[in-house]
XYZ file of C-alpha atoms in Angstrom:
564
model
C -13.908 -0.658 10.188
C -15.052 -3.458 12.377
C -11.314 -5.152 12.018
C -9.809 -1.285 12.698
C -11.963 -1.213 15.902
C -11.333 -4.526 17.261
C -7.496 -4.394 16.422
C -7.716 -0.870 18.841
C -9.397 -2.448 21.249
C -7.672 -5.153 21.019
C -4.503 -3.199 21.372
C -5.895 -1.275 25.065
C -7.764 1.654 23.702
C -11.732 3.028 24.773
C -12.721 2.425 21.421
C -16.784 3.629 20.394
C -17.452 1.708 16.681
C -20.660 4.013 14.484
C -22.129 1.863 11.851
C -25.527 0.643 11.373
C -25.834 -1.257 13.986
C -28.356 -4.449 13.630
C -31.154 -5.496 15.743
C -31.298 -8.342 17.204
C -27.552 -8.453 17.299
C -26.544 -11.328 14.960
C -24.428 -13.956 16.987
C -21.618 -14.015 14.529
C -20.909 -10.063 16.066
C -22.085 -9.873 19.743
C -18.418 -11.067 20.081
C -17.616 -8.134 18.672
C -20.222 -6.069 20.032
C -19.420 -6.518 23.604
C -15.752 -5.281 23.023
C -16.369 -1.413 21.395
C -19.202 0.825 22.400
C -20.842 0.758 19.270
C -23.218 3.534 17.335
C -25.135 4.295 14.813
C -28.798 3.933 13.359
C -30.721 1.140 13.701
C -30.993 -1.891 10.963
C -32.106 -5.109 10.407
C -29.489 -7.356 9.769
C -29.739 -8.183 6.564
C -29.357 -4.695 6.001
C -25.520 -5.075 6.595
C -22.838 -4.467 4.329
C -20.680 -7.213 3.189
C -18.525 -8.743 0.157
C -17.421 -12.075 -0.558
C -13.246 -11.691 -1.217
C -11.046 -14.073 -2.555
C -7.341 -14.830 -2.202
C -5.143 -16.327 -3.936
C -1.348 -16.827 -5.362
C -0.454 -13.327 -3.160
C -3.534 -11.148 -4.490
C -6.958 -10.473 -3.472
C -9.865 -10.472 -5.890
C -13.460 -8.888 -4.320
C -16.383 -10.915 -5.998
C -19.500 -9.703 -5.011
C -20.153 -6.308 -2.638
C -23.467 -4.913 -1.536
C -22.772 -1.508 0.406
C -26.154 -2.254 2.734
C -27.045 0.800 5.012
C -24.108 1.804 5.060
C -25.555 3.873 1.925
C -28.082 5.276 3.874
C -25.151 6.996 6.795
C -25.231 10.593 7.051
C -22.427 12.977 8.914
C -25.464 14.335 10.573
C -25.910 10.590 12.318
C -22.334 11.323 13.800
C -22.441 13.002 17.870
C -22.134 16.547 18.471
C -18.984 16.849 19.623
C -16.350 14.587 19.086
C -13.659 16.944 20.758
C -13.425 14.359 23.997
C -12.051 11.345 21.234
C -8.322 11.377 21.399
C -8.374 9.946 17.561
C -11.140 9.797 14.741
C -10.801 7.042 11.462
C -13.049 6.928 8.653
C -13.327 3.885 7.059
C -13.900 4.073 2.624
C -18.146 4.822 2.828
C -19.506 4.190 -0.300
C -17.834 7.108 -2.480
C -15.169 9.669 -1.647
C -17.240 12.095 -1.664
C -19.858 10.827 1.253
C -15.926 9.552 3.379
C -14.571 13.435 2.586
C -18.406 14.461 3.402
C -17.768 12.644 7.322
C -14.263 13.893 6.566
C -15.538 17.538 7.129
C -17.831 16.409 9.645
C -15.902 15.319 12.186
C -13.514 18.445 11.517
C -17.211 20.797 12.876
C -17.338 18.937 15.729
C -14.192 19.216 16.736
C -12.756 15.928 16.385
C -8.708 16.465 17.477
C -7.427 14.360 15.107
C -8.547 12.155 11.761
C -7.989 9.478 9.942
C -8.792 7.538 7.184
C -7.874 4.530 4.725
C -9.174 4.590 1.176
C -9.839 1.216 -1.493
C -8.926 1.043 -5.051
C -11.850 1.693 -6.235
C -11.357 4.756 -5.041
C -8.689 5.831 -6.766
C -9.441 4.288 -10.033
C -11.934 6.021 -10.272
C -11.498 9.679 -9.000
C -7.575 9.926 -8.063
C -7.808 13.903 -7.669
C -10.280 13.240 -5.150
C -8.444 10.975 -3.574
C -5.564 13.442 -3.176
C -6.906 15.461 -2.360
C -9.034 12.969 0.829
C -5.381 12.451 2.197
C -4.533 16.457 2.025
C -7.697 16.969 4.394
C -6.217 14.842 6.971
C -3.911 14.015 10.263
C -2.979 10.592 9.034
C -3.401 7.751 5.735
C -3.623 4.702 5.126
C -3.355 2.649 2.374
C -1.689 -0.891 0.526
C 0.708 -1.456 -2.343
C -1.353 -2.167 -5.008
C -4.002 2.128 -3.961
C -0.422 3.381 -3.893
C 1.070 2.872 -6.856
C -2.300 3.581 -9.045
C -2.076 7.159 -7.029
C 1.723 8.060 -6.785
C 3.074 5.882 -9.786
C 4.976 4.275 -7.362
C 6.252 3.375 -3.912
C 8.852 5.218 -4.010
C 6.862 8.972 -5.731
C 4.886 8.191 -2.493
C 4.617 11.715 -0.326
C 2.195 13.235 1.830
C 2.262 17.402 2.731
C 4.261 18.230 6.011
C 3.637 17.160 8.884
C 1.484 14.309 8.145
C 1.370 11.062 8.331
C 1.243 8.141 5.675
C 1.460 4.381 6.262
C 1.898 2.051 3.680
C 1.186 -1.992 3.513
C 3.154 -4.052 1.527
C 1.983 -7.649 2.553
C 5.106 -9.677 3.660
C 7.231 -6.957 3.195
C 5.946 -4.525 6.107
C 5.305 -1.143 5.351
C 6.581 2.267 4.661
C 5.736 5.233 7.658
C 6.220 8.579 5.386
C 6.505 12.091 7.555
C 6.336 14.298 5.529
C 9.412 13.931 3.518
C 11.196 11.217 5.370
C 10.442 7.876 5.196
C 11.248 4.554 6.950
C 11.092 1.358 6.320
C 9.067 -1.065 8.969
C 9.419 -5.356 8.658
C 6.698 -7.664 8.903
C 6.871 -10.187 11.713
C 6.696 -13.979 10.012
C 3.602 -15.525 10.411
C 1.828 -18.256 8.190
C -1.505 -16.571 6.905
C -4.196 -18.545 7.281
C -6.927 -15.707 6.691
C -5.085 -12.072 4.894
C -8.602 -10.357 4.999
C -8.422 -7.610 6.969
C -4.811 -7.243 8.093
C -4.077 -3.953 6.154
C -7.666 -3.148 8.751
C -5.361 -4.549 11.926
C -2.590 -3.057 10.770
C -4.059 0.207 10.897
C -5.904 0.237 14.039
C -2.958 -0.661 16.225
C -1.091 2.443 14.968
C -4.312 3.835 15.749
C -3.680 2.209 19.468
C -0.115 3.086 19.872
C -0.210 6.818 18.987
C 1.245 8.215 21.745
C 4.700 6.402 19.933
C 5.954 7.766 17.724
C 4.347 7.007 14.287
C 7.423 4.144 13.683
C 7.589 2.757 16.462
C 3.408 3.070 16.265
C 3.678 0.594 13.064
C 6.233 -1.665 14.724
C 4.005 -2.249 17.674
C 0.597 -2.703 15.064
C 3.136 -5.922 13.619
C 2.851 -9.115 15.706
C -1.110 -8.367 16.029
C -1.582 -8.216 12.179
C 0.585 -11.124 12.348
C -1.183 -13.061 14.893
C -4.601 -11.687 13.074
C -3.775 -13.301 9.972
C -2.577 -17.323 11.507
C -6.587 -17.930 12.433
C -9.726 -17.163 10.509
C -12.147 -14.084 10.589
C -11.102 -11.724 13.239
C -10.653 -14.587 16.169
C -6.946 -12.984 17.329
C -9.102 -10.162 18.017
C -11.757 -11.795 20.090
C -9.619 -12.474 23.535
C -8.018 -9.813 26.543
C -4.701 -11.440 25.641
C -2.553 -7.572 25.757
C -1.359 -7.497 22.506
C 1.502 -8.788 21.365
C 4.890 -6.764 21.542
C 7.133 -5.949 18.491
C 9.692 -8.811 18.601
C 12.314 -7.862 19.196
C 15.864 -9.569 17.237
C 16.829 -12.787 17.659
C 20.729 -11.381 17.468
C 20.322 -9.093 20.534
C 18.650 -9.828 23.727
C 18.015 -8.502 26.935
C 19.947 -9.973 30.130
C 17.147 -9.489 32.556
C 19.195 -10.749 35.630
C 21.741 -7.957 35.099
C 19.037 -5.173 34.461
C 17.837 -6.974 38.153
C 21.287 -6.950 39.571
C 21.928 -3.494 38.460
C 18.891 -1.829 39.350
C 20.253 -3.256 42.711
C 22.973 -1.204 42.683
C 21.308 1.952 41.048
C 18.779 1.451 43.416
C 21.454 2.661 46.542
C 22.911 5.532 43.778
C 21.987 9.258 45.637
C 19.716 10.954 43.496
C 20.687 12.721 41.511
C 20.252 16.505 40.770
C 19.501 16.895 36.913
C 21.699 18.828 35.551
C 20.316 22.715 34.099
C 22.139 22.649 31.087
C 23.740 26.505 31.991
C 27.252 27.100 32.548
C 29.624 28.765 29.746
C 28.650 26.814 26.679
C 25.119 27.395 26.563
C 22.753 30.501 26.243
C 22.685 32.694 30.065
C 19.096 31.941 31.589
C 17.175 34.418 30.532
C 18.073 34.736 27.725
C 15.781 36.107 24.757
C 16.922 33.680 22.456
C 17.851 30.973 24.463
C 14.137 29.265 23.458
C 15.213 29.903 19.792
C 18.918 28.076 19.949
C 18.273 25.595 22.120
C 15.449 24.328 19.647
C 18.033 24.681 17.035
C 20.888 23.204 18.323
C 19.956 19.873 20.093
C 18.321 18.951 16.782
C 21.786 19.345 15.988
C 23.381 16.790 19.192
C 24.787 13.701 16.329
C 27.652 11.702 14.697
C 30.605 13.593 16.445
C 33.262 11.125 15.154
C 34.425 10.065 11.994
C 35.255 6.485 10.381
C 38.277 4.799 8.734
C 39.196 1.821 6.313
C 35.305 0.830 7.942
C 35.300 1.924 11.361
C 35.632 3.793 13.539
C 38.009 6.238 14.016
C 38.402 8.570 16.478
C 36.033 11.379 18.354
C 35.691 15.028 17.909
C 38.436 16.901 19.803
C 39.253 20.890 18.642
C 40.258 23.925 19.984
C 36.879 26.334 18.856
C 36.942 30.143 21.044
C 40.130 29.138 23.404
C 39.270 25.408 24.685
C 39.242 22.380 23.331
C 35.814 20.595 23.695
C 34.744 16.913 22.898
C 31.497 16.408 20.271
C 28.745 17.219 22.702
C 29.820 20.084 24.007
C 32.280 21.272 21.261
C 29.078 21.696 18.899
C 27.131 24.054 21.405
C 30.106 25.733 21.983
C 29.926 26.650 18.126
C 25.660 27.143 18.415
C 26.332 30.091 21.038
C 28.652 31.933 18.950
C 24.923 33.264 17.339
C 22.931 34.184 20.323
C 24.565 38.046 20.854
C 25.169 38.800 17.072
C 22.778 37.296 14.775
C 19.982 35.696 17.537
C 17.997 35.770 14.125
C 20.322 33.188 13.226
C 18.023 30.368 15.279
C 14.791 31.241 13.013
C 12.767 28.638 11.390
C 13.589 31.140 8.385
C 17.196 31.394 8.287
C 17.322 27.473 9.645
C 15.768 27.186 6.382
C 18.093 28.772 4.018
C 20.949 28.677 5.690
C 24.290 27.162 3.799
C 27.208 25.509 3.459
C 28.921 27.961 3.286
C 27.420 29.314 6.368
C 27.509 25.892 8.083
C 31.067 25.580 8.242
C 31.504 28.962 9.346
C 29.418 28.244 12.303
C 31.946 24.892 13.829
C 34.778 26.577 12.399
C 37.455 25.508 15.055
C 40.474 27.871 16.420
C 42.923 26.289 14.082
C 41.148 27.521 10.684
C 39.473 24.004 9.999
C 35.935 22.589 10.286
C 36.073 19.887 12.533
C 32.296 18.488 12.050
C 32.436 15.127 10.373
C 29.270 15.389 9.533
C 28.515 18.825 8.021
C 25.831 18.032 4.568
C 23.668 15.782 6.856
C 23.440 18.940 9.572
C 22.954 21.363 7.220
C 20.326 19.270 5.420
C 19.157 18.839 8.995
C 18.813 22.140 9.613
C 16.679 23.227 6.240
C 14.140 20.286 7.219
C 13.425 21.918 11.121
C 13.375 25.130 9.007
C 10.920 24.335 6.112
C 9.019 22.412 8.605
C 8.356 24.764 11.316
C 7.469 27.240 8.450
C 5.511 24.055 6.460
C 3.109 23.914 9.976
C 3.590 27.732 11.288
C 5.222 26.312 14.257
C 8.127 28.583 16.124
C 9.708 27.480 19.666
C 6.697 29.852 21.654
C 4.342 28.050 19.489
C 4.892 24.850 21.099
C 5.549 25.961 24.034
C 2.459 27.639 24.174
C 0.817 24.266 22.804
C 2.063 21.908 25.550
C 0.813 24.580 28.747
C -2.010 24.471 27.417
C -2.674 21.010 27.532
C -2.920 18.020 30.655
C -0.282 16.060 28.904
C 2.515 18.707 28.043
C 5.411 15.854 27.219
C 3.487 13.613 25.006
C 2.206 17.247 23.100
C 5.838 18.642 22.439
C 6.818 14.540 21.622
C 3.760 13.975 18.912
C 4.905 18.243 17.570
C 8.241 17.452 16.973
C 7.496 13.941 15.084
C 6.502 16.181 12.805
C 9.846 18.660 12.416
C 12.693 17.982 11.404
C 15.670 16.889 12.779
C 13.396 15.897 15.089
C 10.659 13.658 13.111
C 13.547 10.771 12.051
C 14.542 9.042 14.990
C 11.891 6.135 16.340
C 13.516 6.730 19.717
C 12.939 10.235 20.755
C 16.596 10.614 21.161
C 16.628 13.969 20.376
C 13.218 15.091 21.506
C 14.131 13.488 24.985
C 16.991 15.498 25.207
C 15.176 18.851 24.105
C 12.341 17.746 26.530
C 14.809 17.577 29.279
C 16.162 20.852 28.379
C 13.415 22.371 28.861
C 12.439 20.733 31.902
C 16.013 21.174 34.430
C 16.693 25.243 32.623
C 15.702 27.231 35.637
C 13.512 29.300 33.685
C 11.633 26.361 33.436
C 10.138 26.401 30.401
C 8.655 22.426 30.305
C 6.898 21.263 33.367
C 5.560 17.742 33.145
C 2.115 16.162 33.574
C 1.379 14.689 36.541
C 1.516 11.121 35.085
C 3.758 12.337 32.932
C 7.529 10.471 32.669
C 10.694 9.810 30.026
C 11.787 7.689 27.648
C 15.548 6.242 27.872
C 17.151 8.475 25.980
C 19.380 5.710 24.043
C 22.883 7.107 22.180
C 26.106 5.514 21.539
C 27.458 5.868 25.210
C 24.698 4.109 26.533
C 24.082 1.672 24.024
C 27.994 1.300 24.855
C 27.426 0.864 28.629
C 24.677 -1.197 28.107
C 26.688 -4.008 26.193
C 29.709 -3.624 28.933
C 28.044 -4.043 31.802
C 26.034 -6.773 30.275
C 22.566 -5.370 29.912
C 21.669 -6.901 26.757
C 23.846 -9.637 25.137
C 24.928 -10.109 21.390
C 24.206 -13.995 20.742
C 24.956 -13.378 17.116
C 28.744 -14.407 16.449
C 29.607 -12.239 13.544
C 27.905 -9.287 15.127
C 29.699 -9.542 17.719
C 33.104 -9.868 16.425
C 31.801 -6.209 15.046
C 31.250 -4.914 17.399
C 34.361 -5.197 19.132
C 36.370 -4.586 16.117
C 34.386 -1.324 15.986
C 33.379 -2.233 12.061
C 30.278 -0.353 10.333
C 27.594 -2.551 10.695
C 24.221 -1.872 9.066
C 20.708 -0.098 9.723
C 19.323 -3.693 10.986
C 22.207 -4.073 13.706
C 22.288 -0.303 14.506
C 18.770 -1.194 15.490
C 19.258 -5.180 17.285
C 21.545 -3.617 19.603
C 19.313 -0.083 19.846
C 16.029 -1.525 20.923
C 17.660 -3.761 22.962
C 19.079 -1.513 25.213
C 16.528 1.245 25.549
C 14.071 -1.973 25.768
C 16.941 -2.088 29.192
C 17.302 0.202 30.325
C 13.554 1.083 30.917
C 13.254 -2.047 32.689
C 16.084 -1.201 34.714
C 14.053 2.553 35.827
C 10.969 -0.001 36.593
C 13.053 -2.328 38.447
C 15.319 -0.287 41.086
C 12.660 1.929 41.392
C 14.699 5.523 40.778
C 13.064 7.674 38.121
C 14.395 8.036 34.814
C 16.257 11.551 35.246
C 18.716 10.292 38.162
C 18.864 7.073 35.716
C 19.466 9.583 32.547
C 21.618 11.068 34.708
C 23.900 7.748 35.890
C 24.385 6.478 32.594
C 24.956 10.080 31.100
C 28.784 10.545 33.046
C 29.140 6.685 31.950
C 30.650 8.782 29.532
C 33.693 9.871 31.974
C 33.889 6.045 33.567
C 33.238 4.252 29.972
C 34.986 6.232 27.697
C 35.422 5.632 23.662
C 39.489 6.011 23.335
C 40.577 5.115 27.038
C 40.294 2.662 29.665
C 37.408 2.322 31.726
C 37.922 3.448 35.613
C 35.888 0.353 36.982
C 36.397 1.700 39.933
C 34.619 5.112 40.328
C 31.441 3.652 38.243
C 28.360 2.625 40.776
C 28.105 -0.260 39.204
C 30.923 -2.466 39.089
C 30.290 -5.365 41.841
C 27.976 -6.404 38.571
C 28.985 -5.223 35.775
C 29.902 -7.946 33.089
C 32.699 -6.203 31.927
C 33.010 -6.931 28.615
C 35.220 -3.726 28.184
C 35.828 -4.719 24.272
C 32.770 -4.181 23.265
C 31.825 -1.210 21.591
C 29.132 1.181 20.525
C 27.447 0.402 16.761
C 29.062 1.533 14.612
C 26.733 3.635 12.026
C 26.728 7.473 10.784
C 22.599 8.444 11.437
C 21.547 12.141 12.369
C 19.685 10.090 15.553
C 22.569 10.315 17.598
């Protein structure tokens, strides 16, 4: 609990620690007590819990343990109102029943979000109770040994829709499991001086970054856990330096000088009028089916290209309803088809059960073909969206109701979408961001951002292409550079290296230009026409041409994904 609290504090959170509080405070604990608000029953120092741990050959062994005053803790000692906390984390306490009583007590006291960890002995002694414990909280933390004991294998580990399970794997990183979606997060390599508390440090870092996507919260927590094990005890958690940031991939880096030059050009642009997402390929303003249509269609905004012989071949370009349309425009037009004749098509119930034949008919072009390059992936996303919405008892209208009742509407929307298939898979929330822009910029004003809320970059392949060609990001790895120039299919980690660097560059560009994210997004959105996939860029029409690196041969990473 102490490591978790200190890690969350070092990561920027305000932390209250409920635990036996010794008086007088032992000298060794005074630095920690000065950094967190420590509440709980007063005990003598010799009543504190303690254990002796041994790390040898990559194995952790508990040589002795005494729970001390922890055994006397009761939920009745908790503050009467926990609704003011964004999150409550409950560590293993004596046994599963005691831990469960604290979880129930926290719920009764208005806790908004509850997380918990476990202990191998708990699972070995009461696997059914451990499973019930996981089901009673919103997010759960365990290590490899605990997961194997409970689930049989890491591959079989799972958690209910809307919940998140984190499984730490030591030097191999961690798994983040969001319902039925599993994502591997690599560790930050560091020589271990004292690995005690590494998992708890990771936990605290995740909790502090919970406003981010769960995978990004895990990525944020990894560098701090690595720093912590490089020193004795919690020494690295006791300083006031900001927690280390996500480690970038050395193969691709932000070019800060070029970002500043481009920001200067962007700063001179007239403020863009936000696109209202109206017109022939969008629902009429005020249409009762518009909201459901947007929720069901925007999650399908991905993968509008074909590959041939391991390389990018052609973008989607086909006739539909009397006009030739490209990619995103084609999909929006296809999803308009049921609006008047079968608006229930967009409902979670229908999306959960939609068939491949129905999806193929939806996308069928005027020439009778289905030009969608990844039909099965679109079907998977539709079904996943429907299943998760049903499991969580949500509809688009109910989601909007929750955003309107929140002081942070945009954050509330993102947090809900992180639980829903079709949106939850992407750590950088491209489709969630696009949906937020639609809801905020449509004439109906479905969503109004909070006073201090700003959009994060919406990173798709057009924007990555612009970042590479303008020179906002540099590719240092010669092999990756050649694959990008040749438009070859790349690996997942190579794609992430480019995409995350682009995300960082655009965020930096917004800060340096003084322009809104909306204005910068609008500039890059239109860049897809000035700097297209298949023809020579029209540099004269581009506002940043005077400072552009003109790396015209570079191309976005080619990788089939449902993210964009």
